[in-house]
Structure formats: structure tokens, C-alpha cells
């Protein structure tokens, strides 16, 4: 084999993943050294696409940032001061951004072992213990099934324990390889990892060249535990098509097992017809935004679309980061009679970063399309009040962000700063309701909605995260109708209940609105380009395609205290969970395509808030709206209440329904309401008549004279009551007489 050919390459940063003005002004060429294996001869300048602005190594920049986070101490909640807060804090950021803009990043993106962009057929190995531990399982962050006999286990494991084992990735295209990320085996039964390894490169998978560190073969440091990903940068970035990881030493008590990701930039080839990478045509800021950048972006959207946007905060995280919400509506800042309220919540698990970026993309998209006059968006914004919370757990996100999209592992940043899993932190109302139903003589009489928060949960020392408290009071302040809770790490849409009955680890636990929830989940899953792709492979070990990519939360695994269940049982709002991608924290280069994968789903899901029936419940005389009226749909054991102005929304599938409405002090009212196939609600208004007793109460309270008509009604009412009680007395006496007669005759 010939010696490596050293070439000096002109590396042009095209910056196709960088948005806006920066793209054209900053990314000028500079020189970089790299080597290629012998069979590739480079005689002219090579252009490498810059696909990455994401850090894979912690830098001084991240350390600066973490300092800023800790400087912000927790203090009292400030609601509705978002815009002002942003202005002040933005000035502080300006200096940081100047430095950041100057930073030139040489890191290449991952090939996509984790994201599944690399197909199983591109990964080979010298040997493997069994199918479930085959080379296709050697993907960063892949999760194993429960038992060791699983078909889907938690790593690639070599059959033999020697230094001749390897796992190989075919990048298909010529690639400038820059690094390898290694992780041990995910298993609750055994510990295995690789402690050191060599890297080999090839253009044909026949002739291999070992990566050198000067004159010696480079030995890369691997893992010291099963979970922490460790980055090994190639001493000299090298162009090739194939790359091999060749383990040298491993955990003394274990065997050769690893999960990996490869970093590399695809070498530009003008002859390659597949050069056009998938992306998005929407001109959105496709980057991972830390707290400051998120705030800056939200501010820029309100500046671009001041008429339809409003930023407010619902509280603060434990570390004092504000929980910002962007409201998008034609009349931002206030509830309009009859207009339904919608919310997206992302980043409840801080390391599940895709939802955060999609929500930020959505803000920009709605603003831009509204300005353009795109009919669908104009209609949505005019008829809906949309609330977007991109980061429910900003403390957790900052932890994951500092490590970067590839090195944050599977759990870093999931929890709140206090270590609380926010999706288990809401009050468990399911068991309160089920227990009450069990002891009640008539279970149908037990309240099936608006279940109050239990006493224990309201104690000062209750383990309730400030983030959870903030979201609960937000849910109580706004009459939300529909929501989705955006997560990551799987590809599936789940619907309530999340909590199973009788503590079963998994069991289908449907709500009274199961049919509508299944519809909602299906709407998202069937329009998402990845979920709807019948050829996609499973993320980890569970096959949700069998269930059309939707599943009841309890049937997947029980989660007591989930946000979805709380939302359904404590408020009027229906909420599903969307697991957006196999990779919890996709690389920045994946963001444009992930936006395209989810764009239609995000829009069409919001439009579902206009399904079913809606209307206003009014007092017959005063025409005033009646708050807190109960809306019951026959054969649906889940009621809804009217909002402060008497307006209500009842999500329902097409069909004809008998709807009963009542409110304290009023006679109930019944109507039949028909829901059609069209995606707009049927208007079903109700007018309620006060009971004479209620009217009397109110008149007496005001010290007014009782009008004639009311006197007559009360007279008739009392007469009716007297007759009814006389009948009851007569019936009782007749029964007594019969019993006495029977006793005498025996
Ligand atoms: Zn999650």
C-alpha cells in the first residue's frame, strides 16, 4: 500500500444549514490539512460542505454559558413581563454573540448511526454473539429490550474476545472522517464496554489503513462505564469511504460490546447526482437554541409579527430561567368569546431537544406565512389562540446542550435541576377517581372531570417542581381545549390514560373519549413523514407500526402523575404525547428535515381544536354567559365545563349526540347536536332558565320586591311539591298497612 497522500485542501464553508444573512457574509475559505488513503488522488481543491454548527466538544463558550445560568438565582414568579425581560437581558447577551459569531467550527456531523440515516446494510462486523447483538445494534444510544434473549439488544457484541474484532461502517460516499463516539452496552443484566480501540480507514473495504498518531498507530480512549459517550477525534481528519473501529482492550469482567457514532463531512463531488441533501425550503433558524438564543429568537418573531404575537412567562425553573410562552392569535393577549385555546408544550424532559426546536420553527413559520397571507395559516391564527411553550424544563436542556447533541447520552438533562421527572410530577387524579368509583353505590354518580388537586399535593413540603407548579396554574388560567406534549427518543403518539388501574405495569387504560383520542393520535402519526413511512425501521426494540404508530399510554408503560392524565381529569383540555424521533437530541444538520417531517402534523393537529361542538351557554333573561356550566354528552362519561364567558368546546368525532347542560340555579337543558365530517365545529348554543328558587334567592339578596310572575311560579312549584310529598306519604302508609295485614295472616 502506498503511503498516505498529504494534500492541502481549500475548505469552503457553504453554510447551507445557516440561516439568514450570516450565510452569505461570513463563511469564507481557509486552509486545512487532511490525508486520504492511497487509492484516492487529490490534485485539486476539494470543497467540503460545512454541515455543522453544533458543538461536539465542550468549549469555553459553554463554560461561560453555564456560569450565566447559575448566576440567575431563583426568585418569585413574574407573569406577563416577558417582552420587557427580554429587552433587558438581550443587552447582556450581545457581547457573547459577537464572540460566538466569530467562532469557526470544524466539527463534522454524525453519519447517522443514531438517527438511523445509516441503514443496517451499511454496518458490518467481524463477528457477533447473536442476532440481537449484531452490528446493526452498534448504534449510539440504542436501547435494549428487557431480557438478554431479546432480538433487540443493547449493543454490537463480538463473538470472540481478541484484538481482531471490528465493526465497520460504509459511508457510501467519500467522507472526511473526523471522529468516533463510543459508548458501552445498554443492559440491565451485564456490564460491557471497550476501553481502547484503533481506527482503520479504507476506500474499498479490502485495503485498510490504520489511523496514525505521528509514526505510531493511534490508540483511542474508549469507555469507563456502559452509558457515557466518549469522543475520539482523529489526529488527522482523513477522506475515505469505509471506517472501522477495532477494539484493543475492554472491561476486564465483560466482553467486546459497543455502540458508536461516526463523525464525517461528505466530500463534495460535482458528478454525484445525490449531492442534493434533504432539507427545508422554509427560511427558518435551524439551529439548537440555548436559553439566550431561544429568547432572542422569540423576540425577533414578535418584532416581525407584532400584531399576532405576545410573549409572556408562566413562572421560573428551579435555577431561575423563565418559562416563556409565545402566544399567536389575531388578538393576542386576550380570550375571545368562542375562540378555542390550543397549546404545544415541549422540553418537559430537557434532553429531548427536537420538540423545542420544532416549536421555535413553528413560531417563525406561522409569523412568516401569516404575513404572506397563506390562507391556511391566516385562518388558523384568526380562529385559534395558540400558546407555544418551547421549554418546560430549561435547566435540564442547558445540561444536555452543554454536552452537545452527540455527547449528552440518553438521560443527561432529562430531569429538572432537583432531579424530578416532570412527567411523573403532576397529581395522580386517576387513582382518586377510580377509588371513589369503587366505593360508590353508583359509580356513574362519581365526578369524572374537574377532579380537585388532593390536599397532600398542596403542602409546602410536597415534592412538586416549580416547573410543574407553573404549568398547573397556567392550565387553570386559560381554558385550553387541546394540547400536545412533545417528547423524543421513540417514534409513536400516545394518548391517555398514561396511568394503569391497580398498578399494572402495562395495560390498555382507555378514557371515556378513547375514540377521539385515537383520532387525535392518528392525525399526528399519519401525517408525520417518518412515522407514516411503512419502510422505517424500529427505533429501539418496540414495534409501534403494528399499532399504526399510536398507543394508549398505559398499554406502553404506566406513568402515574403524567401531564396528559392531569390535563384530562383536572381541566377541559385533551392532550396527547408525541415521541418525535429515535434520537432525543438530533444533530443540528437534521433539523431542516425534521421540520419537514413534522410541519404538516404540527399544523393539522392544531386544526383539530375545531372539531366537535362548541357554543355559548347563556342566561335566558340577562343573556349573560354562564361560567362553570356542565356539558354532558350522553354515553360519554366525561363532562366539560364552560369558561368564564359561558363559552365551551366539546371535542367529538362525527355523529349525533344528545347534549345535556346544567348549571347551579338553572333548569337543565337538552339538545341534539350533530357533528359532521368537516373540520369545523357545530355551533350548539344553550339558553338556561333560572329556577324560581334561584331567582327568589337573588331578589331577596338584593332586597327587591318579588315580581308577580315569580310569585305565581313559586306558588305552582310549591303546590307540585306538596302533591308529590302527599303521594309519597300515601304510598308509605299503604305499604305499612300491607305489611301489617301479611303479619296477621301468618
Ligand atoms: Zn420524554
XYZ file of C-alpha atoms and ligand atoms in Angstrom:
747
model
C 0.000 0.000 0.000
C 1.243 3.423 -0.883
C 1.939 5.974 1.754
C -0.819 8.411 2.569
C -1.003 11.313 0.292
C -0.987 14.593 2.053
C -2.934 17.293 0.345
C -3.765 20.800 1.210
C -7.382 21.423 0.618
C -9.319 24.527 0.218
C -12.228 24.032 2.511
C -15.141 26.199 1.629
C -17.857 26.607 4.151
C -21.025 26.869 2.176
C -23.062 27.130 5.340
C -26.212 25.682 3.865
C -27.581 24.994 7.300
C -27.015 28.512 8.475
C -29.925 30.825 8.087
C -30.349 34.386 7.059
C -27.698 36.961 6.313
C -24.923 35.038 8.000
C -24.956 32.531 5.208
C -23.558 34.826 2.628
C -21.330 37.106 4.620
C -19.188 35.032 6.906
C -18.121 31.704 5.676
C -15.012 32.343 3.690
C -12.391 29.827 2.866
C -9.389 28.847 4.859
C -6.824 26.115 4.689
C -6.847 22.793 6.412
C -4.657 19.685 6.277
C -6.001 16.224 5.846
C -4.896 12.914 4.442
C -6.553 10.404 2.160
C -5.933 6.699 1.741
C -3.822 5.778 -1.219
C -6.419 4.977 -3.810
C -7.835 8.495 -3.821
C -5.630 11.018 -5.515
C -6.447 14.632 -4.963
C -4.979 17.072 -7.354
C -7.292 19.962 -6.975
C -9.183 21.859 -4.407
C -11.825 19.898 -2.592
C -14.892 21.516 -1.263
C -16.307 20.146 1.886
C -19.741 21.149 2.906
C -19.957 22.553 6.340
C -22.898 20.806 7.875
C -22.373 21.651 11.437
C -22.560 24.477 13.856
C -23.274 22.129 16.675
C -20.572 21.548 19.211
C -19.397 18.059 19.900
C -16.882 19.126 22.484
C -17.451 21.410 25.406
C -15.823 24.747 24.690
C -15.013 27.880 26.595
C -18.280 29.163 25.253
C -20.326 26.535 27.062
C -18.477 27.182 30.281
C -19.254 30.864 30.003
C -22.834 29.977 29.462
C -23.141 27.686 32.447
C -21.844 30.485 34.607
C -24.599 32.770 33.415
C -27.186 30.159 34.219
C -26.033 29.757 37.786
C -25.876 33.479 38.244
C -29.607 33.714 37.767
C -30.905 32.820 41.186
C -34.451 31.623 41.735
C -36.868 34.238 42.920
C -40.562 34.927 42.750
C -42.664 34.180 39.672
C -43.235 37.024 37.264
C -46.145 36.641 34.918
C -46.632 38.788 31.844
C -43.351 40.582 31.873
C -41.873 38.622 29.006
C -41.268 41.347 26.450
C -39.677 43.710 28.927
C -37.492 40.992 30.442
C -36.261 40.001 27.026
C -35.174 43.537 26.148
C -33.037 43.943 29.258
C -31.444 40.528 29.121
C -30.711 40.820 25.419
C -28.245 43.628 26.003
C -26.226 41.349 28.259
C -26.118 38.719 25.534
C -24.825 40.946 22.798
C -21.188 40.576 23.798
C -21.451 36.777 23.923
C -22.963 36.616 20.476
C -20.222 38.739 18.944
C -17.687 36.171 20.077
C -19.899 33.273 19.026
C -20.389 34.632 15.520
C -16.637 34.750 15.027
C -16.224 31.106 16.018
C -15.349 28.865 13.114
C -16.400 25.300 13.706
C -14.550 22.427 12.081
C -16.624 19.622 13.582
C -18.314 17.340 11.138
C -21.824 15.966 11.704
C -22.604 12.373 12.656
C -23.156 9.991 9.753
C -26.380 8.946 11.442
C -25.939 5.620 13.207
C -28.123 7.039 15.957
C -30.616 8.839 13.726
C -30.949 5.715 11.513
C -29.847 7.731 8.483
C -27.216 4.990 8.188
C -29.025 1.841 7.143
C -28.441 -1.587 8.742
C -26.931 -2.761 5.469
C -24.139 -0.183 5.824
C -22.851 -1.690 9.078
C -20.821 -4.930 9.193
C -18.747 -6.662 11.838
C -16.052 -9.322 12.170
C -18.380 -11.485 14.281
C -21.295 -11.159 16.640
C -22.580 -13.083 19.634
C -26.088 -13.452 18.177
C -28.624 -11.617 16.022
C -29.831 -9.371 18.837
C -26.250 -8.236 19.355
C -25.459 -7.886 15.664
C -23.624 -4.960 14.053
C -26.925 -3.163 13.363
C -27.263 -2.773 17.152
C -23.955 -0.929 17.414
C -25.666 2.456 17.259
C -25.135 5.293 19.723
C -27.870 5.394 22.381
C -29.740 2.339 21.122
C -31.817 0.854 23.939
C -32.176 -2.853 24.662
C -35.233 -4.939 25.295
C -35.910 -6.168 28.808
C -34.259 -9.596 28.696
C -30.915 -10.757 27.389
C -32.599 -13.143 24.995
C -34.098 -10.228 23.121
C -33.887 -9.916 19.413
C -33.187 -6.254 20.031
C -30.287 -5.986 22.415
C -28.285 -3.021 23.586
C -25.063 -3.054 21.506
C -22.975 -4.866 18.966
C -21.062 -7.599 20.801
C -18.269 -9.559 19.134
C -18.349 -13.331 19.385
C -14.664 -13.548 20.318
C -12.566 -11.729 22.868
C -9.484 -10.829 20.854
C -7.883 -7.855 19.146
C -9.042 -8.879 15.673
C -12.653 -7.822 16.131
C -14.071 -4.870 14.259
C -17.269 -3.073 13.340
C -17.314 -1.248 10.023
C -19.453 1.493 8.524
C -19.798 2.135 4.817
C -20.431 5.854 4.369
C -21.311 5.104 0.726
C -19.788 8.448 -0.326
C -16.296 9.759 0.084
C -16.244 11.279 3.514
C -13.834 13.366 5.533
C -13.818 11.350 8.749
C -13.066 13.428 11.837
C -14.003 11.314 14.836
C -15.669 8.387 16.540
C -18.041 8.417 19.509
C -18.073 5.265 21.589
C -20.486 4.000 24.215
C -20.808 0.695 26.119
C -23.664 -1.774 26.065
C -27.119 -0.864 27.309
C -28.181 -3.743 29.516
C -29.583 -4.143 32.989
C -28.021 -7.611 33.215
C -24.409 -7.198 32.212
C -21.629 -4.638 32.013
C -19.609 -4.469 28.817
C -17.600 -1.764 27.197
C -14.468 -1.156 25.133
C -11.669 0.750 26.875
C -9.352 1.397 23.935
C -9.507 0.947 20.180
C -7.832 1.641 16.863
C -9.470 3.172 13.816
C -8.931 1.945 10.269
C -9.980 3.533 7.004
C -10.474 2.212 3.511
C -11.859 3.156 0.148
C -12.823 -0.374 -0.896
C -13.144 -2.324 2.402
C -10.265 -4.533 1.210
C -7.168 -2.436 1.838
C -7.249 -0.876 5.267
C -5.055 1.789 6.783
C -4.736 2.305 10.496
C -5.039 5.878 11.757
C -1.645 7.148 12.811
C -0.593 9.476 15.548
C 2.731 10.628 14.160
C 4.658 7.448 13.449
C 2.661 5.284 15.864
C -0.721 3.667 15.330
C -3.222 5.848 17.151
C -4.845 4.267 20.211
C -8.142 5.918 21.104
C -9.506 6.095 24.622
C -12.846 4.323 24.912
C -15.316 3.966 27.757
C -15.130 3.554 31.503
C -18.821 2.806 32.004
C -21.681 1.493 29.855
C -23.520 4.777 29.256
C -21.237 7.805 28.902
C -20.417 8.525 25.241
C -16.726 9.308 24.678
C -15.452 11.257 21.686
C -12.244 10.248 19.933
C -11.051 12.788 17.370
C -8.846 11.534 14.555
C -5.375 13.112 14.878
C -5.632 13.931 11.176
C -9.082 14.129 9.550
C -8.993 11.700 6.647
C -11.019 11.117 3.493
C -12.256 7.587 2.829
C -15.447 5.641 2.243
C -15.225 2.959 4.950
C -14.280 3.259 8.606
C -13.583 0.520 11.146
C -13.456 0.514 14.908
C -11.018 -2.132 16.123
C -11.241 -2.750 19.928
C -7.932 -3.321 21.727
C -8.905 -3.567 25.383
C -12.221 -3.920 27.199
C -13.750 -4.052 30.671
C -11.956 -6.945 32.411
C -15.174 -8.575 33.574
C -17.014 -8.121 30.315
C -16.683 -8.693 26.624
C -16.292 -6.614 23.449
C -19.516 -4.633 23.119
C -20.027 -1.137 21.833
C -22.424 1.420 20.472
C -20.976 4.066 18.179
C -21.443 7.126 16.067
C -19.078 8.297 13.330
C -18.369 11.949 12.581
C -17.670 12.888 8.996
C -18.318 15.502 6.327
C -19.367 14.253 2.953
C -16.858 15.263 0.317
C -18.385 17.332 -2.410
C -18.454 15.616 -5.764
C -19.951 17.612 -8.659
C -20.605 14.352 -10.534
C -22.707 12.900 -7.727
C -26.424 13.178 -8.543
C -27.321 12.548 -4.904
C -25.407 15.571 -3.741
C -28.611 17.486 -3.069
C -29.101 16.859 0.615
C -32.574 16.728 2.021
C -33.535 19.953 3.706
C -36.272 22.502 4.005
C -37.226 25.386 1.783
C -38.611 27.335 4.701
C -36.267 30.095 5.726
C -36.229 29.295 9.438
C -33.449 29.420 12.014
C -32.452 25.753 12.002
C -30.115 25.627 14.991
C -30.180 24.386 18.547
C -31.030 27.416 20.636
C -29.830 27.645 24.186
C -31.793 29.747 26.661
C -30.436 33.093 25.492
C -30.688 32.238 21.838
C -34.232 30.989 22.305
C -35.193 34.243 23.963
C -33.557 36.234 21.199
C -35.349 34.239 18.538
C -38.738 34.654 20.227
C -38.104 38.382 20.494
C -37.284 38.554 16.788
C -40.561 36.820 15.926
C -42.563 39.362 17.947
C -40.696 42.149 16.179
C -41.508 40.644 12.814
C -45.160 39.974 13.656
C -46.171 42.363 16.448
C -49.868 42.194 15.559
C -50.320 38.486 16.111
C -47.778 37.639 18.809
C -47.313 38.177 22.505
C -44.683 36.741 24.829
C -45.419 36.027 28.453
C -43.866 33.934 31.202
C -45.691 31.416 33.342
C -43.031 31.093 36.025
C -39.429 30.135 36.518
C -37.382 26.982 36.639
C -35.572 25.953 39.799
C -32.465 27.762 38.553
C -34.461 30.867 37.776
C -34.784 30.535 33.999
C -38.099 31.912 32.793
C -40.673 29.648 31.213
C -41.506 31.720 28.144
C -44.683 31.245 26.171
C -45.348 32.727 22.755
C -48.981 33.420 22.061
C -50.064 33.600 18.433
C -53.535 34.873 17.642
C -55.259 37.679 15.749
C -55.956 39.452 19.035
C -53.045 38.395 21.214
C -53.284 38.877 24.948
C -56.950 38.140 25.405
C -59.506 35.400 25.188
C -62.146 35.952 22.518
C -65.618 34.552 23.009
C -65.905 31.206 21.283
C -62.274 31.068 20.141
C -60.632 27.838 21.286
C -57.256 27.870 23.043
C -54.511 25.495 21.971
C -51.080 24.756 23.423
C -47.895 22.916 22.495
C -45.576 22.036 25.354
C -42.039 20.921 24.559
C -38.933 20.110 26.538
C -40.583 18.654 29.624
C -37.647 16.252 29.500
C -34.820 18.713 28.935
C -32.666 16.455 26.759
C -35.478 15.703 24.312
C -34.463 18.692 22.281
C -36.245 18.261 18.969
C -39.643 19.440 20.243
C -38.123 22.688 21.459
C -36.693 23.469 18.020
C -39.875 22.431 16.215
C -41.919 24.768 18.414
C -39.444 27.585 17.710
C -39.657 26.774 13.999
C -43.430 26.814 14.220
C -43.446 30.335 15.698
C -41.332 31.619 12.835
C -43.335 29.723 10.267
C -46.732 30.967 11.472
C -45.430 34.534 11.543
C -43.927 34.376 8.048
C -46.866 32.606 6.447
C -49.381 34.918 8.119
C -47.540 37.902 6.681
C -47.516 36.268 3.267
C -51.248 35.746 3.563
C -51.161 31.938 3.299
C -54.833 31.141 3.690
C -54.480 28.101 5.914
C -52.265 29.894 8.410
C -54.338 33.089 8.368
C -57.433 31.043 9.151
C -55.718 29.115 11.926
C -54.310 32.249 13.556
C -57.612 34.127 13.221
C -59.775 31.364 14.629
C -57.471 29.961 17.292
C -55.494 31.274 20.247
C -52.235 29.347 20.063
C -49.826 29.143 23.013
C -46.332 27.725 22.484
C -44.122 26.727 25.432
C -40.842 25.599 23.817
C -39.046 24.690 27.027
C -40.806 23.439 30.135
C -37.539 22.230 31.669
C -34.905 24.787 30.624
C -32.479 23.747 33.400
C -32.393 20.199 32.045
C -31.950 21.440 28.500
C -28.914 23.529 29.412
C -27.244 20.415 30.890
C -27.793 18.448 27.677
C -26.909 21.397 25.434
C -23.564 21.932 27.119
C -22.559 18.339 26.353
C -23.859 18.665 22.823
C -26.217 16.682 20.686
C -23.981 13.604 20.432
C -22.366 13.511 23.871
C -25.311 14.121 26.172
C -26.111 10.414 26.312
C -29.575 9.071 26.984
C -30.523 10.686 30.298
C -28.372 13.780 30.904
C -30.764 16.705 31.240
C -33.949 14.636 31.302
C -34.812 15.631 34.858
C -35.324 19.023 36.457
C -32.415 20.538 38.346
C -33.773 18.897 41.513
C -33.791 15.503 39.785
C -37.562 15.386 39.305
C -39.093 13.716 36.265
C -41.710 16.334 35.399
C -43.921 13.822 33.637
C -44.415 11.938 36.904
C -44.811 15.068 38.965
C -48.461 16.043 38.386
C -51.069 14.970 40.948
C -52.336 11.454 40.346
C -56.061 12.092 39.906
C -56.702 8.753 38.182
C -56.475 6.732 41.365
C -58.550 9.269 43.302
C -61.310 8.901 40.709
C -61.067 5.106 40.466
C -61.038 4.668 44.263
C -64.117 6.883 44.587
C -65.888 4.868 41.884
C -65.110 1.633 43.687
C -66.672 2.637 46.993
C -69.623 4.499 45.482
C -73.015 2.758 45.339
C -73.482 4.165 41.839
C -70.155 4.670 40.041
C -71.799 6.831 37.384
C -72.516 9.437 40.057
C -68.806 9.940 40.798
C -67.384 13.064 39.201
C -65.461 12.182 36.037
C -63.903 15.594 35.399
C -62.571 18.665 37.203
C -61.204 16.404 39.921
C -59.645 18.632 42.574
C -55.958 18.539 43.447
C -55.504 16.432 46.603
C -54.572 18.039 49.898
C -51.134 16.351 50.192
C -50.060 17.879 46.899
C -50.689 21.421 48.100
C -48.426 21.173 51.174
C -45.402 23.420 51.157
C -43.020 20.467 51.531
C -44.638 18.401 48.756
C -42.072 17.366 46.144
C -43.584 19.460 43.372
C -41.158 21.120 40.958
C -41.536 24.861 40.317
C -41.872 23.981 36.611
C -44.854 21.712 37.374
C -46.461 24.345 39.598
C -46.089 26.923 36.840
C -47.733 24.693 34.250
C -50.603 23.747 36.586
C -51.505 27.363 37.231
C -51.179 28.121 33.520
C -53.642 25.282 32.807
C -56.058 26.773 35.315
C -55.787 30.330 33.999
C -56.520 29.555 30.359
C -59.444 27.451 29.086
C -57.294 25.192 26.905
C -59.154 22.790 24.672
C -56.390 20.810 23.015
C -52.679 20.250 23.536
C -49.753 18.065 22.614
C -46.765 17.301 24.781
C -43.654 16.896 22.624
C -41.064 14.313 23.663
C -38.335 12.315 21.931
C -36.436 9.040 21.946
C -39.123 6.991 20.184
C -41.471 7.297 17.235
C -45.048 6.948 18.459
C -48.001 9.049 19.573
C -49.513 8.090 22.928
C -52.906 9.040 24.329
C -54.355 8.853 27.845
C -54.674 7.326 30.236
C -50.958 7.035 30.921
C -51.632 5.541 34.350
C -52.966 1.999 34.567
C -55.549 0.780 37.063
C -54.448 -1.372 40.006
C -50.762 -0.615 39.371
C -50.444 -2.931 36.389
C -47.064 -2.277 34.719
C -48.816 -2.073 31.347
C -52.453 -2.349 30.447
C -54.732 -0.664 27.943
C -56.462 2.005 30.031
C -58.839 3.970 27.835
C -60.591 7.201 28.741
C -64.258 7.875 28.055
C -63.044 9.723 24.946
C -60.946 6.887 23.605
C -62.294 7.172 20.063
C -61.479 10.848 19.836
C -58.040 10.393 21.402
C -57.268 7.667 18.894
C -58.324 10.058 16.152
C -56.048 12.787 17.531
C -53.068 10.450 17.780
C -53.739 9.141 14.291
C -53.935 12.655 12.865
C -50.378 13.345 14.013
C -48.941 9.905 13.283
C -50.415 9.550 9.819
C -49.200 12.935 8.598
C -45.686 12.741 10.025
C -43.349 11.777 7.202
C -41.216 9.427 9.318
C -43.995 7.762 11.301
C -46.094 7.272 8.200
C -43.252 5.676 6.251
C -44.039 1.932 6.126
C -40.385 1.107 5.430
C -38.957 2.757 8.503
C -37.195 0.525 10.983
C -37.983 0.461 14.679
C -36.084 2.854 16.946
C -35.013 0.542 19.736
C -36.935 -2.655 20.450
C -40.651 -1.918 20.258
C -42.607 -2.120 17.040
C -45.286 0.560 17.079
C -46.005 0.192 13.394
C -48.104 -2.822 14.331
C -50.459 -0.336 16.043
C -50.278 2.281 13.289
C -47.760 4.219 15.366
C -50.201 5.124 18.113
C -50.656 3.522 21.519
C -52.560 4.054 24.726
C -50.070 5.399 27.292
C -50.941 2.725 29.870
C -50.585 -0.019 27.274
C -46.998 1.139 26.676
C -45.941 1.572 30.312
C -47.742 3.033 33.299
C -46.970 6.630 34.241
C -48.756 7.890 37.358
C -48.869 11.678 37.600
C -48.461 12.402 33.888
C -49.319 15.780 32.397
C -51.755 14.236 29.876
C -53.842 12.489 32.522
C -53.862 15.562 34.742
C -54.907 17.755 31.857
C -57.840 15.477 31.039
C -59.050 14.923 34.601
C -58.460 18.374 36.061
C -59.222 20.646 33.096
C -61.173 20.551 29.847
C -58.049 20.049 27.784
C -57.324 16.899 25.773
C -53.614 16.194 25.443
C -51.517 13.543 23.695
C -47.786 12.863 23.827
C -45.761 12.823 20.642
C -42.471 10.929 20.652
C -40.822 12.760 17.782
C -37.661 10.861 16.870
C -35.449 7.912 17.783
C -32.674 10.348 18.591
C -33.559 12.551 21.558
C -31.121 15.281 20.595
C -30.674 15.165 16.818
C -27.662 16.822 15.314
C -28.230 20.351 14.011
C -27.878 19.098 10.446
C -31.044 17.011 10.948
C -33.206 19.971 11.966
C -34.370 21.138 8.498
C -35.520 17.661 7.544
C -37.126 17.101 10.950
C -39.088 20.311 10.433
C -40.299 18.988 7.095
C -41.153 15.640 8.714
C -43.320 17.366 11.301
C -44.615 20.516 9.647
C -47.886 19.122 8.328
C -48.509 17.162 11.547
C -47.987 20.230 13.715
C -50.455 22.233 11.616
C -53.119 19.603 11.118
C -53.021 18.665 14.787
C -53.740 22.264 15.804
C -56.672 22.324 13.396
C -58.307 19.507 15.375
C -59.202 22.039 18.066
C -62.039 22.963 15.705
C -63.693 19.524 15.814
C -66.855 18.599 17.695
C -69.325 21.081 19.105
C -68.949 24.473 20.658
C -71.189 27.266 21.754
C -72.135 29.694 24.467
C -74.331 28.949 27.454
C -76.390 31.987 28.382
C -78.943 33.098 30.911
C -82.357 33.358 29.251
C -83.234 36.752 30.695
C -79.935 38.594 31.038
C -78.246 36.949 28.019
C -75.092 36.820 30.123
C -72.747 33.878 29.641
C -72.861 31.267 32.405
C -69.476 30.134 33.687
C -68.879 26.633 35.019
C -71.951 25.128 33.394
C -71.550 21.391 32.976
C -71.816 19.981 29.462
C -72.646 16.312 29.409
C -72.743 14.189 26.286
C -74.937 11.136 26.638
C -72.926 7.886 26.773
C -69.685 9.822 27.378
C -68.556 9.565 30.985
C -66.529 12.736 30.810
C -68.061 16.157 31.212
C -66.771 19.547 30.185
C -67.314 22.926 31.797
C -67.963 26.314 30.257
C -65.314 29.023 30.526
C -65.663 32.388 32.268
C -67.753 33.932 29.466
C -70.021 30.916 29.134
C -68.313 29.563 26.008
C -67.444 25.889 25.748
C -65.802 23.407 23.370
C -66.555 19.693 23.327
C -64.233 17.676 21.070
C -66.179 14.865 19.417
C -65.950 12.598 16.411
C -68.631 12.900 13.712
C -72.052 11.683 14.847
C -75.260 12.778 16.516
C -75.204 13.460 20.228
C -77.680 14.190 22.982
C -76.152 17.032 24.961
C -77.373 17.977 28.424
C -76.281 21.230 30.005
C -76.874 22.410 33.526
C -75.596 24.982 35.922
C -76.256 25.738 39.532
C -79.544 27.587 39.963
C -80.770 26.721 36.445
C -83.051 24.125 34.927
C -81.104 21.674 32.767
C -81.395 21.990 29.015
C -81.170 19.230 26.417
C -80.350 19.463 22.700
C -79.366 17.112 19.956
C -76.187 18.260 18.212
C -74.833 16.783 15.007
C -71.123 16.734 14.250
C -70.256 16.440 10.569
C -67.120 15.246 8.792
C -65.920 18.770 8.049
C -63.107 20.128 10.192
C -65.173 22.876 11.745
C -67.302 22.715 14.853
C -71.068 22.541 15.061
C -72.438 25.514 16.948
C -74.666 24.318 19.787
C -75.689 27.227 21.989
C -77.772 26.793 25.114
C -80.070 29.171 26.941
C -80.746 28.240 30.534
C -83.671 29.315 32.659
C -83.056 30.098 36.281
C -85.016 28.048 38.786
C -87.644 30.112 40.662
C -85.820 29.391 43.911
C -82.604 30.814 42.499
C -84.432 33.921 41.307
C -86.034 34.311 44.704
C -82.632 33.979 46.372
C -81.142 36.673 44.158
C -84.079 39.060 44.597
C -84.021 38.616 48.342
C -80.260 39.209 48.405
C -80.830 42.499 46.608
C -83.786 43.333 48.869
C -86.076 43.821 45.870
C -89.817 43.153 45.536
C -90.838 39.737 44.229
C -92.468 40.157 40.791
C -95.944 38.741 40.070
C -94.815 36.038 37.612
C -92.287 34.679 40.077
C -94.902 34.645 42.848
C -97.183 32.552 40.624
C -94.364 30.195 39.630
C -93.321 29.691 43.218
C -96.961 29.033 44.139
C -97.256 26.396 41.408
C -93.907 24.896 42.349
C -94.894 24.562 45.996
C -98.215 23.035 45.025
C -96.365 20.483 42.897
C -94.030 19.687 45.749
C -96.947 19.335 48.172
C -98.701 16.913 45.831
C -95.534 14.877 45.388
C -94.948 14.627 49.130
C -98.604 13.688 49.749
C -98.252 10.890 47.199
C -95.111 9.627 48.891
C -96.764 9.644 52.329
C -99.787 7.752 51.000
C -97.539 5.166 49.364
C -95.618 4.640 52.586
C -98.817 4.230 54.623
C -100.265 1.750 52.128
C -97.054 -0.317 52.365
C -97.226 -0.302 56.166
C -100.841 -1.467 56.059
C -100.000 -4.324 53.672
C -97.117 -5.484 55.856
C -99.406 -5.443 58.926
C -102.055 -7.481 57.055
C -99.485 -10.080 55.981
C -98.191 -10.374 59.559
C -101.702 -11.032 60.874
C -102.452 -13.735 58.286
C -99.275 -15.789 59.039
Zn -39.800 12.316 27.295
